[in-house]
Amino acid sequence: EAGVAQSPRYKIIEKRQSVAFWCNPISGHATLYWYQQILGQGPKLLIQFQNNGVVDDSQLPKDRFSAERLKGVDSTLKIQPAKLEDSAVYLCASSLDARDATEAFFGQGTRLTVV
Amino acid sequence: SQQGEEDPQALSIQEGENATMNCSYKTSINNLQWYRQNSGRGLVHLILIRSNEREKHSGRLRVTLDTSKKSSSLLITASRAADTASYFCATVRGYQKVTFGIGTKLQVIP
């Protein structure tokens, strides 16, 4: 089966610019996650969707970050305006259903550098 | 916030030796998962252990879970150079909320 697809793989922007990341989860997976992974740290959950509804966005900096999952499939994560501390790898993951104990499948990530 | 905390943060062993990594967490969980991340890549799921299980095996991997101590361990037997990676434990609670620890960086020297 095809894995989780993310694009772009790399992005370099100047601070105060905006950027968007795209994720296509595995077909049929109801749950979609966006994580931020700063170099040397573990992934930090930004937002979790169940179909097209938000389950958890408690750690999403809502003044600058936004995410949507239209039609419960693809998702986009946007940062506007970006700050230097947003430099990180942004990982998208999906799992079959949050109501069951299933593994999460991760994409390769988008490495964002803010200069 | 990080729920799990792996120990040690870095581990260097010779090929053929066993590697043991530990994970401690703070709140009750539904299940605990271990993931591997090679440098610059996404995370790969290794094994899932439910809260009512104590031990689980998968190939050269052995995972234990002690819910009374809120801890888990991952044992990799007969390590290989290809096992060099960062290993993360992820606790799952509530509505499949997956929270990762800070990771253990394993280096296996050929």
mmCIF file of C-alpha atoms in Angstrom:
data_model
loop_
_atom_site.group_PDB
_atom_site.id
_atom_site.type_symbol
_atom_site.label_atom_id
_atom_site.label_comp_id
_atom_site.label_asym_id
_atom_site.label_seq_id
_atom_site.Cartn_x
_atom_site.Cartn_y
_atom_site.Cartn_z
ATOM 1 C CA GLU A 1 0.000 0.000 0.000
ATOM 2 C CA ALA A 2 1.148 3.564 -0.609
ATOM 3 C CA GLY A 3 2.507 5.362 2.429
ATOM 4 C CA VAL A 4 1.861 8.825 3.817
ATOM 5 C CA ALA A 5 2.899 11.430 1.269
ATOM 6 C CA GLN A 6 4.174 14.861 2.246
ATOM 7 C CA SER A 7 5.332 17.821 0.226
ATOM 8 C CA PRO A 8 7.531 19.669 -0.108
ATOM 9 C CA ARG A 9 10.505 17.795 1.376
ATOM 10 C CA TYR A 10 12.439 20.951 2.070
ATOM 11 C CA LYS A 11 11.523 24.611 2.402
ATOM 12 C CA ILE A 12 13.595 27.680 3.225
ATOM 13 C CA ILE A 13 11.792 30.928 3.949
ATOM 14 C CA GLU A 14 12.538 34.251 5.585
ATOM 15 C CA LYS A 15 10.985 35.111 8.929
ATOM 16 C CA ARG A 16 7.561 36.731 8.692
ATOM 17 C CA GLN A 17 6.833 34.906 5.435
ATOM 18 C CA SER A 18 4.110 32.297 5.193
ATOM 19 C CA VAL A 19 4.434 28.623 4.277
ATOM 20 C CA ALA A 20 2.125 25.669 3.721
ATOM 21 C CA PHE A 21 2.714 21.950 3.955
ATOM 22 C CA TRP A 22 0.600 19.255 2.386
ATOM 23 C CA CYS A 23 -0.129 15.704 3.536
ATOM 24 C CA ASN A 24 -1.932 12.830 1.859
ATOM 25 C CA PRO A 25 -2.571 10.038 4.385
ATOM 26 C CA ILE A 26 -2.922 6.349 3.674
ATOM 27 C CA SER A 27 -6.242 5.621 1.993
ATOM 28 C CA GLY A 28 -8.946 4.748 4.486
ATOM 29 C CA HIS A 29 -7.139 6.116 7.535
ATOM 30 C CA ALA A 30 -9.514 8.140 9.661
ATOM 31 C CA THR A 31 -6.959 9.706 11.991
ATOM 32 C CA LEU A 32 -4.369 12.231 10.829
ATOM 33 C CA TYR A 33 -1.665 13.864 12.938
ATOM 34 C CA TRP A 34 0.724 16.768 12.422
ATOM 35 C CA TYR A 35 3.876 16.756 14.535
ATOM 36 C CA GLN A 36 6.690 19.267 14.891
ATOM 37 C CA GLN A 37 10.141 17.800 15.512
ATOM 38 C CA ILE A 38 12.896 20.200 16.485
ATOM 39 C CA LEU A 39 16.419 18.902 15.982
ATOM 40 C CA GLY A 40 17.441 16.562 18.804
ATOM 41 C CA GLN A 41 13.956 16.298 20.271
ATOM 42 C CA GLY A 42 11.022 13.962 20.011
ATOM 43 C CA PRO A 43 8.016 14.798 17.841
ATOM 44 C CA LYS A 44 5.511 17.164 19.440
ATOM 45 C CA LEU A 45 1.853 16.776 18.508
ATOM 46 C CA LEU A 46 0.445 19.939 16.941
ATOM 47 C CA ILE A 47 -2.977 18.772 15.842
ATOM 48 C CA GLN A 48 -4.955 15.546 15.503
ATOM 49 C CA PHE A 49 -7.909 15.040 13.168
ATOM 50 C CA GLN A 50 -10.516 12.298 13.252
ATOM 51 C CA ASN A 51 -11.930 12.364 9.705
ATOM 52 C CA ASN A 52 -12.360 16.108 9.161
ATOM 53 C CA GLY A 53 -12.928 17.048 12.803
ATOM 54 C CA VAL A 54 -10.256 18.275 15.227
ATOM 55 C CA VAL A 55 -9.686 15.964 18.203
ATOM 56 C CA ASP A 56 -6.739 17.770 19.805
ATOM 57 C CA ASP A 57 -5.048 21.055 18.940
ATOM 58 C CA SER A 58 -3.970 22.033 22.436
ATOM 59 C CA GLN A 59 -0.321 22.516 21.433
ATOM 60 C CA LEU A 60 -0.956 24.313 18.151
ATOM 61 C CA PRO A 61 0.166 27.980 18.305
ATOM 62 C CA LYS A 62 -3.109 29.218 16.911
ATOM 63 C CA ASP A 63 -1.936 32.805 16.485
ATOM 64 C CA ARG A 64 0.281 31.688 13.602
ATOM 65 C CA PHE A 65 -0.447 28.041 12.812
ATOM 66 C CA SER A 66 -3.562 26.698 11.145
ATOM 67 C CA ALA A 67 -4.510 23.325 9.742
ATOM 68 C CA GLU A 68 -7.412 21.874 7.869
ATOM 69 C CA ARG A 69 -8.477 18.512 6.591
ATOM 70 C CA LEU A 70 -11.089 18.992 3.940
ATOM 71 C CA LYS A 71 -13.317 16.024 3.107
ATOM 72 C CA GLY A 72 -11.495 13.997 5.757
ATOM 73 C CA VAL A 73 -8.615 13.064 3.446
ATOM 74 C CA ASP A 74 -5.738 15.423 2.567
ATOM 75 C CA SER A 75 -4.539 17.997 5.044
ATOM 76 C CA THR A 76 -2.602 21.246 4.931
ATOM 77 C CA LEU A 77 -0.664 22.920 7.722
ATOM 78 C CA LYS A 78 0.069 26.632 7.386
ATOM 79 C CA ILE A 79 2.368 28.967 9.272
ATOM 80 C CA GLN A 80 1.783 32.698 8.938
ATOM 81 C CA PRO A 81 3.962 34.555 9.802
ATOM 82 C CA ALA A 82 6.919 32.259 10.404
ATOM 83 C CA LYS A 83 9.418 32.799 13.194
ATOM 84 C CA LEU A 84 12.994 31.574 13.504
ATOM 85 C CA GLU A 85 11.954 29.064 16.179
ATOM 86 C CA ASP A 86 9.591 27.371 13.704
ATOM 87 C CA SER A 87 12.614 25.786 12.036
ATOM 88 C CA ALA A 88 11.927 22.065 12.411
ATOM 89 C CA VAL A 89 10.788 18.975 10.589
ATOM 90 C CA TYR A 90 7.015 18.784 10.219
ATOM 91 C CA LEU A 91 5.784 15.214 10.219
ATOM 92 C CA CYS A 92 2.401 14.004 9.098
ATOM 93 C CA ALA A 93 1.114 10.634 10.262
ATOM 94 C CA SER A 94 -2.087 8.657 9.872
ATOM 95 C CA SER A 95 -3.665 5.694 11.585
ATOM 96 C CA LEU A 96 -6.639 3.513 10.802
ATOM 97 C CA ASP A 97 -8.923 4.751 13.551
ATOM 98 C CA ALA A 98 -8.291 6.552 16.817
ATOM 99 C CA ARG A 99 -10.914 4.421 18.534
ATOM 100 C CA ASP A 100 -8.781 1.301 18.156
ATOM 101 C CA ALA A 101 -5.205 0.617 19.203
ATOM 102 C CA THR A 102 -3.402 0.903 15.905
ATOM 103 C CA GLU A 103 0.011 2.059 14.821
ATOM 104 C CA ALA A 104 0.659 5.410 13.213
ATOM 105 C CA PHE A 105 2.336 5.565 9.810
ATOM 106 C CA PHE A 106 4.601 8.533 9.203
ATOM 107 C CA GLY A 107 5.549 10.460 6.119
ATOM 108 C CA GLN A 108 9.137 11.516 5.394
ATOM 109 C CA GLY A 109 8.497 14.985 6.760
ATOM 110 C CA THR A 110 9.052 18.520 5.531
ATOM 111 C CA ARG A 111 12.220 20.182 6.770
ATOM 112 C CA LEU A 112 11.540 23.894 7.284
ATOM 113 C CA THR A 113 14.347 26.390 7.728
ATOM 114 C CA VAL A 114 13.403 29.932 8.687
ATOM 115 C CA VAL A 115 16.164 32.475 8.148
ATOM 116 C CA SER B 1 4.578 18.432 26.570
ATOM 117 C CA GLN B 2 6.558 15.170 26.406
ATOM 118 C CA GLN B 3 4.822 12.304 28.174
ATOM 119 C CA GLY B 4 7.572 9.724 27.919
ATOM 120 C CA GLU B 5 11.188 9.980 28.853
ATOM 121 C CA GLU B 6 13.696 7.570 27.376
ATOM 122 C CA ASP B 7 16.838 6.462 29.143
ATOM 123 C CA PRO B 8 19.646 6.545 28.227
ATOM 124 C CA GLN B 9 19.580 9.473 25.814
ATOM 125 C CA ALA B 10 22.538 7.987 23.943
ATOM 126 C CA LEU B 11 23.894 4.445 23.737
ATOM 127 C CA SER B 12 26.901 3.088 21.880
ATOM 128 C CA ILE B 13 27.486 -0.658 21.588
ATOM 129 C CA GLN B 14 29.412 -3.153 19.494
ATOM 130 C CA GLU B 15 27.687 -5.149 16.801
ATOM 131 C CA GLY B 16 26.331 -8.405 18.221
ATOM 132 C CA GLU B 17 25.688 -6.981 21.685
ATOM 133 C CA ASN B 18 22.228 -6.401 23.108
ATOM 134 C CA ALA B 19 20.811 -2.898 23.461
ATOM 135 C CA THR B 20 18.322 -1.970 26.169
ATOM 136 C CA MET B 21 16.371 1.276 26.228
ATOM 137 C CA ASN B 22 13.939 2.345 28.905
ATOM 138 C CA CYS B 23 10.923 4.597 28.851
ATOM 139 C CA SER B 24 9.111 6.128 31.798
ATOM 140 C CA TYR B 25 5.811 7.968 31.609
ATOM 141 C CA LYS B 26 3.569 9.910 33.919
ATOM 142 C CA THR B 27 -0.114 9.187 33.323
ATOM 143 C CA SER B 28 -2.181 6.071 32.667
ATOM 144 C CA ILE B 29 -2.109 4.799 29.107
ATOM 145 C CA ASN B 30 -4.113 2.655 26.681
ATOM 146 C CA ASN B 31 -1.030 1.280 24.995
ATOM 147 C CA LEU B 32 2.637 2.067 24.421
ATOM 148 C CA GLN B 33 4.436 1.977 21.103
ATOM 149 C CA TRP B 34 8.085 2.023 20.097
ATOM 150 C CA TYR B 35 9.289 3.726 16.919
ATOM 151 C CA ARG B 36 12.618 3.964 15.129
ATOM 152 C CA GLN B 37 13.846 6.998 13.230
ATOM 153 C CA ASN B 38 16.831 6.888 10.936
ATOM 154 C CA SER B 39 18.636 10.186 10.441
ATOM 155 C CA GLY B 40 16.610 12.550 8.280
ATOM 156 C CA ARG B 41 13.753 10.115 7.835
ATOM 157 C CA GLY B 42 10.253 9.620 9.159
ATOM 158 C CA LEU B 43 9.411 7.351 12.075
ATOM 159 C CA VAL B 44 8.809 3.654 11.602
ATOM 160 C CA HIS B 45 6.557 1.709 13.944
ATOM 161 C CA LEU B 46 8.287 -1.228 15.649
ATOM 162 C CA ILE B 47 5.939 -2.714 18.204
ATOM 163 C CA LEU B 48 2.786 -1.958 20.184
ATOM 164 C CA ILE B 49 2.070 -3.273 23.682
ATOM 165 C CA ARG B 50 -1.332 -2.829 25.274
ATOM 166 C CA SER B 51 -1.781 -1.779 28.881
ATOM 167 C CA ASN B 52 -2.985 -5.266 29.865
ATOM 168 C CA GLU B 53 0.095 -6.947 28.366
ATOM 169 C CA ARG B 54 3.409 -7.415 30.150
ATOM 170 C CA GLU B 55 5.738 -8.600 27.410
ATOM 171 C CA LYS B 56 5.786 -8.774 23.653
ATOM 172 C CA HIS B 57 8.252 -10.099 21.077
ATOM 173 C CA SER B 58 8.835 -9.291 17.441
ATOM 174 C CA GLY B 59 11.885 -10.804 15.781
ATOM 175 C CA ARG B 60 14.936 -9.471 17.639
ATOM 176 C CA LEU B 61 12.808 -7.033 19.638
ATOM 177 C CA ARG B 62 11.450 -7.631 23.115
ATOM 178 C CA VAL B 63 9.275 -5.071 24.860
ATOM 179 C CA THR B 64 8.141 -5.150 28.463
ATOM 180 C CA LEU B 65 5.582 -2.966 30.168
ATOM 181 C CA ASP B 66 5.173 -2.387 33.894
ATOM 182 C CA THR B 67 2.104 -0.222 34.425
ATOM 183 C CA SER B 68 2.613 -0.118 38.206
ATOM 184 C CA LYS B 69 5.987 1.558 37.660
ATOM 185 C CA LYS B 70 4.816 3.405 34.541
ATOM 186 C CA SER B 71 7.794 2.140 32.585
ATOM 187 C CA SER B 72 8.659 0.118 29.518
ATOM 188 C CA SER B 73 11.834 -1.303 28.089
ATOM 189 C CA LEU B 74 12.905 -2.168 24.560
ATOM 190 C CA LEU B 75 15.554 -4.845 24.103
ATOM 191 C CA ILE B 76 17.247 -5.345 20.755
ATOM 192 C CA THR B 77 19.173 -8.604 20.720
ATOM 193 C CA ALA B 78 22.226 -9.344 18.557
ATOM 194 C CA SER B 79 22.413 -5.757 17.335
ATOM 195 C CA ARG B 80 23.487 -4.883 13.790
ATOM 196 C CA ALA B 81 25.007 -1.743 12.319
ATOM 197 C CA ALA B 82 21.671 -1.182 10.547
ATOM 198 C CA ASP B 83 20.003 -0.787 13.960
ATOM 199 C CA THR B 84 21.797 2.560 14.358
ATOM 200 C CA ALA B 85 18.970 5.068 14.751
ATOM 201 C CA SER B 86 16.974 7.027 17.306
ATOM 202 C CA TYR B 87 14.340 5.090 19.199
ATOM 203 C CA PHE B 88 11.229 6.706 20.640
ATOM 204 C CA CYS B 89 8.562 5.434 22.940
ATOM 205 C CA ALA B 90 5.079 6.794 22.380
ATOM 206 C CA THR B 91 2.327 6.596 24.939
ATOM 207 C CA VAL B 92 -1.256 6.408 23.753
ATOM 208 C CA ARG B 93 -4.090 7.541 25.954
ATOM 209 C CA GLY B 94 -7.576 8.855 25.606
ATOM 210 C CA TYR B 95 -8.689 9.236 22.019
ATOM 211 C CA GLN B 96 -5.537 7.701 20.503
ATOM 212 C CA LYS B 97 -3.474 10.694 21.612
ATOM 213 C CA VAL B 98 0.042 9.647 20.693
ATOM 214 C CA THR B 99 2.737 11.454 22.690
ATOM 215 C CA PHE B 100 6.429 10.867 22.102
ATOM 216 C CA GLY B 101 9.409 10.921 24.431
ATOM 217 C CA ILE B 102 12.726 12.585 23.722
ATOM 218 C CA GLY B 103 14.319 9.454 22.281
ATOM 219 C CA THR B 104 17.413 7.296 22.674
ATOM 220 C CA LYS B 105 20.125 7.655 20.066
ATOM 221 C CA LEU B 106 21.627 4.206 19.455
ATOM 222 C CA GLN B 107 24.921 3.709 17.672
ATOM 223 C CA VAL B 108 25.961 0.178 16.769
ATOM 224 C CA ILE B 109 29.637 -0.022 15.906
ATOM 225 C CA PRO B 110 30.547 -2.650 13.283
#
